[in-house]
Amino acid sequence: MDAVAFQPRELTPELSPRHFYGSEIRRYREMNGNMSLDSLASIVKFSKGYLSRIEGGISKPPPNLSELLDKAFLTDGHFGRLYPLAAREQFPDRWRQFMELAEVAVLHEEYTVTIPGLLQTFEVASRVLRAGQPFAADEEIGDWLDTRMRRQDRLNRAQPEARYWFILDEGAIRRPIGGPQVMAAQLQRLLDVSRLAHVTVQVLPYSSGEHSEMGGSLSLLTQPDGEVIAYEESSREGYLFDDPDEVKVRRAFYDLLRAQAASPRDSCAMIEAVLKEFNDAVRQGGRSVAEE
């Protein structure tokens, strides 16, 4: 897998205290002989990727970074004074940040109670988006749909840049979104994707019982520098976690889900069985699997 070339993030210091804090890091780097992020990383003992996300306003600065920056730049407590404002702010525009992180991730792991957006057919995606925003204008739904479909390009590339591991709740393959014909096409899409060498699909069966993520979804995004970002989402809210201790807990949650899920081979067999039920329903005049 080819390494991803590093590109400086576009800065938007006017957006929030966190973004301003990050822009000040770049400003002082440039004032100090255009110091590179690599050089700064070796001084403050944080990874280049982590500093890049802090500089871009994506990640919250850790408590001990400000003192190290003030020492590196000789800024007499400047970053120490900015830190309380930057640390108090919650992640702004979380979904945009999640997509930016996902676009460069080298390993994308995800658990969902529905079909993951990266695996949805056009028909299922349009119905899911409309159901989630029933009062949105058609133009808005169309824009979101275009964005969702474009995000799938990276997964489908001939030269994969990442590995993907999806765990789907059994309800995701049984809920008849759009009716039997639409779901039959969706399940065939799951089977096709599961055969790709860089994609693994598992189903978490109802028989597994209760688990930690029954209320929503969980994603783990491994960045090119090896750091992992966690993202949890409910039906209306999402939260990004980059603190190593918080991420460690969510890694443990995901590993438990992986252990509870059916094996990839058995998962494909489950999907094939439900696909047959939907195809039978189409032949019988459209009765859904839920009505069987």
PDB file of N, CA, C and O in Angstrom, residues 48-77:
ATOM      1  N   LYS A  48       3.973  13.715  14.252  1.00  0.00           N
ATOM      2  CA  LYS A  48       3.694  14.720  13.225  1.00  0.00           C
ATOM      3  C   LYS A  48       2.207  14.748  12.862  1.00  0.00           C
ATOM      4  O   LYS A  48       1.603  15.811  12.723  1.00  0.00           O
ATOM      5  N   GLY A  49       1.605  13.555  12.724  1.00  0.00           N
ATOM      6  CA  GLY A  49       0.187  13.501  12.358  1.00  0.00           C
ATOM      7  C   GLY A  49      -0.708  14.113  13.414  1.00  0.00           C
ATOM      8  O   GLY A  49      -1.671  14.822  13.106  1.00  0.00           O
ATOM      9  N   TYR A  50      -0.381  13.846  14.683  1.00  0.00           N
ATOM     10  CA  TYR A  50      -1.172  14.401  15.785  1.00  0.00           C
ATOM     11  C   TYR A  50      -1.055  15.918  15.800  1.00  0.00           C
ATOM     12  O   TYR A  50      -2.054  16.642  15.926  1.00  0.00           O
ATOM     13  N   LEU A  51       0.172  16.437  15.625  1.00  0.00           N
ATOM     14  CA  LEU A  51       0.366  17.887  15.597  1.00  0.00           C
ATOM     15  C   LEU A  51      -0.366  18.515  14.413  1.00  0.00           C
ATOM     16  O   LEU A  51      -0.906  19.618  14.525  1.00  0.00           O
ATOM     17  N   SER A  52      -0.388  17.808  13.289  1.00  0.00           N
ATOM     18  CA  SER A  52      -1.091  18.327  12.116  1.00  0.00           C
ATOM     19  C   SER A  52      -2.582  18.473  12.393  1.00  0.00           C
ATOM     20  O   SER A  52      -3.211  19.463  11.997  1.00  0.00           O
ATOM     21  N   ARG A  53      -3.159  17.497  13.103  1.00  0.00           N
ATOM     22  CA  ARG A  53      -4.586  17.588  13.417  1.00  0.00           C
ATOM     23  C   ARG A  53      -4.863  18.690  14.438  1.00  0.00           C
ATOM     24  O   ARG A  53      -5.891  19.364  14.365  1.00  0.00           O
ATOM     25  N   ILE A  54      -3.959  18.900  15.381  1.00  0.00           N
ATOM     26  CA  ILE A  54      -4.117  20.003  16.335  1.00  0.00           C
ATOM     27  C   ILE A  54      -3.988  21.325  15.602  1.00  0.00           C
ATOM     28  O   ILE A  54      -4.772  22.258  15.811  1.00  0.00           O
ATOM     29  N   GLU A  55      -3.012  21.421  14.726  1.00  0.00           N
ATOM     30  CA  GLU A  55      -2.788  22.649  13.962  1.00  0.00           C
ATOM     31  C   GLU A  55      -4.002  22.977  13.095  1.00  0.00           C
ATOM     32  O   GLU A  55      -4.347  24.143  12.894  1.00  0.00           O
ATOM     33  N   GLY A  56      -4.659  21.954  12.572  1.00  0.00           N
ATOM     34  CA  GLY A  56      -5.834  22.169  11.729  1.00  0.00           C
ATOM     35  C   GLY A  56      -7.129  22.329  12.495  1.00  0.00           C
ATOM     36  O   GLY A  56      -8.182  22.491  11.888  1.00  0.00           O
ATOM     37  N   GLY A  57      -7.072  22.284  13.836  1.00  0.00           N
ATOM     38  CA  GLY A  57      -8.276  22.460  14.638  1.00  0.00           C
ATOM     39  C   GLY A  57      -9.116  21.211  14.749  1.00  0.00           C
ATOM     40  O   GLY A  57     -10.240  21.271  15.271  1.00  0.00           O
ATOM     41  N   ILE A  58      -8.617  20.067  14.303  1.00  0.00           N
ATOM     42  CA  ILE A  58      -9.395  18.837  14.339  1.00  0.00           C
ATOM     43  C   ILE A  58      -9.305  18.175  15.703  1.00  0.00           C
ATOM     44  O   ILE A  58     -10.304  17.719  16.256  1.00  0.00           O
ATOM     45  N   SER A  59      -8.094  18.095  16.247  1.00  0.00           N
ATOM     46  CA  SER A  59      -7.898  17.443  17.542  1.00  0.00           C
ATOM     47  C   SER A  59      -7.711  18.465  18.653  1.00  0.00           C
ATOM     48  O   SER A  59      -7.117  19.529  18.443  1.00  0.00           O
ATOM     49  N   LYS A  60      -8.196  18.104  19.826  1.00  0.00           N
ATOM     50  CA  LYS A  60      -8.018  18.956  21.006  1.00  0.00           C
ATOM     51  C   LYS A  60      -6.582  18.861  21.486  1.00  0.00           C
ATOM     52  O   LYS A  60      -6.044  17.757  21.615  1.00  0.00           O
ATOM     53  N   PRO A  61      -5.922  19.993  21.790  1.00  0.00           N
ATOM     54  CA  PRO A  61      -4.554  19.911  22.308  1.00  0.00           C
ATOM     55  C   PRO A  61      -4.524  19.246  23.677  1.00  0.00           C
ATOM     56  O   PRO A  61      -5.366  19.535  24.526  1.00  0.00           O
ATOM     57  N   PRO A  62      -3.569  18.347  23.916  1.00  0.00           N
ATOM     58  CA  PRO A  62      -3.466  17.704  25.231  1.00  0.00           C
ATOM     59  C   PRO A  62      -2.932  18.686  26.267  1.00  0.00           C
ATOM     60  O   PRO A  62      -2.293  19.689  25.922  1.00  0.00           O
ATOM     61  N   PRO A  63      -3.157  18.425  27.544  1.00  0.00           N
ATOM     62  CA  PRO A  63      -2.808  19.394  28.593  1.00  0.00           C
ATOM     63  C   PRO A  63      -1.343  19.784  28.626  1.00  0.00           C
ATOM     64  O   PRO A  63      -1.017  20.934  28.928  1.00  0.00           O
ATOM     65  N   ASN A  64      -0.432  18.863  28.336  1.00  0.00           N
ATOM     66  CA  ASN A  64       0.991  19.165  28.486  1.00  0.00           C
ATOM     67  C   ASN A  64       1.633  19.760  27.243  1.00  0.00           C
ATOM     68  O   ASN A  64       2.831  20.079  27.252  1.00  0.00           O
ATOM     69  N   LEU A  65       0.890  19.919  26.148  1.00  0.00           N
ATOM     70  CA  LEU A  65       1.499  20.421  24.920  1.00  0.00           C
ATOM     71  C   LEU A  65       1.818  21.905  25.005  1.00  0.00           C
ATOM     72  O   LEU A  65       2.861  22.349  24.502  1.00  0.00           O
ATOM     73  N   SER A  66       0.964  22.702  25.636  1.00  0.00           N
ATOM     74  CA  SER A  66       1.137  24.150  25.634  1.00  0.00           C
ATOM     75  C   SER A  66       2.468  24.568  26.257  1.00  0.00           C
ATOM     76  O   SER A  66       3.178  25.437  25.728  1.00  0.00           O
ATOM     77  N   GLU A  67       2.809  23.953  27.379  1.00  0.00           N
ATOM     78  CA  GLU A  67       4.079  24.284  28.033  1.00  0.00           C
ATOM     79  C   GLU A  67       5.259  23.935  27.121  1.00  0.00           C
ATOM     80  O   GLU A  67       6.239  24.696  27.028  1.00  0.00           O
ATOM     81  N   LEU A  68       5.162  22.805  26.411  1.00  0.00           N
ATOM     82  CA  LEU A  68       6.233  22.400  25.507  1.00  0.00           C
ATOM     83  C   LEU A  68       6.347  23.358  24.319  1.00  0.00           C
ATOM     84  O   LEU A  68       7.453  23.670  23.868  1.00  0.00           O
ATOM     85  N   LEU A  69       5.198  23.831  23.817  1.00  0.00           N
ATOM     86  CA  LEU A  69       5.226  24.793  22.715  1.00  0.00           C
ATOM     87  C   LEU A  69       5.831  26.121  23.163  1.00  0.00           C
ATOM     88  O   LEU A  69       6.625  26.737  22.432  1.00  0.00           O
ATOM     89  N   ASP A  70       5.448  26.571  24.355  1.00  0.00           N
ATOM     90  CA  ASP A  70       6.003  27.832  24.853  1.00  0.00           C
ATOM     91  C   ASP A  70       7.520  27.741  25.022  1.00  0.00           C
ATOM     92  O   ASP A  70       8.249  28.710  24.772  1.00  0.00           O
ATOM     93  N   LYS A  71       8.014  26.578  25.418  1.00  0.00           N
ATOM     94  CA  LYS A  71       9.467  26.388  25.534  1.00  0.00           C
ATOM     95  C   LYS A  71      10.117  26.339  24.159  1.00  0.00           C
ATOM     96  O   LYS A  71      11.187  26.915  23.942  1.00  0.00           O
ATOM     97  N   ALA A  72       9.486  25.649  23.211  1.00  0.00           N
ATOM     98  CA  ALA A  72      10.065  25.509  21.879  1.00  0.00           C
ATOM     99  C   ALA A  72      10.129  26.841  21.148  1.00  0.00           C
ATOM    100  O   ALA A  72      11.104  27.132  20.445  1.00  0.00           O
ATOM    101  N   PHE A  73       9.075  27.666  21.305  1.00  0.00           N
ATOM    102  CA  PHE A  73       8.990  28.932  20.577  1.00  0.00           C
ATOM    103  C   PHE A  73       9.407  30.141  21.409  1.00  0.00           C
ATOM    104  O   PHE A  73       9.417  31.269  20.899  1.00  0.00           O
ATOM    105  N   LEU A  74       9.710  29.918  22.713  1.00  0.00           N
ATOM    106  CA  LEU A  74      10.052  31.019  23.631  1.00  0.00           C
ATOM    107  C   LEU A  74       8.941  32.066  23.641  1.00  0.00           C
ATOM    108  O   LEU A  74       9.171  33.269  23.473  1.00  0.00           O
ATOM    109  N   THR A  75       7.709  31.614  23.840  1.00  0.00           N
ATOM    110  CA  THR A  75       6.532  32.486  23.725  1.00  0.00           C
ATOM    111  C   THR A  75       5.959  32.935  25.070  1.00  0.00           C
ATOM    112  O   THR A  75       4.841  33.436  25.128  1.00  0.00           O
ATOM    113  N   ASP A  76       6.688  32.743  26.159  1.00  0.00           N
ATOM    114  CA  ASP A  76       6.344  33.333  27.453  1.00  0.00           C
ATOM    115  C   ASP A  76       4.899  33.042  27.873  1.00  0.00           C
ATOM    116  O   ASP A  76       4.145  33.939  28.245  1.00  0.00           O
ATOM    117  N   GLY A  77       4.481  31.784  27.772  1.00  0.00           N
ATOM    118  CA  GLY A  77       3.166  31.394  28.257  1.00  0.00           C
ATOM    119  C   GLY A  77       2.010  31.656  27.317  1.00  0.00           C
ATOM    120  O   GLY A  77       0.847  31.509  27.702  1.00  0.00           O
TER     121      GLY A  77
END
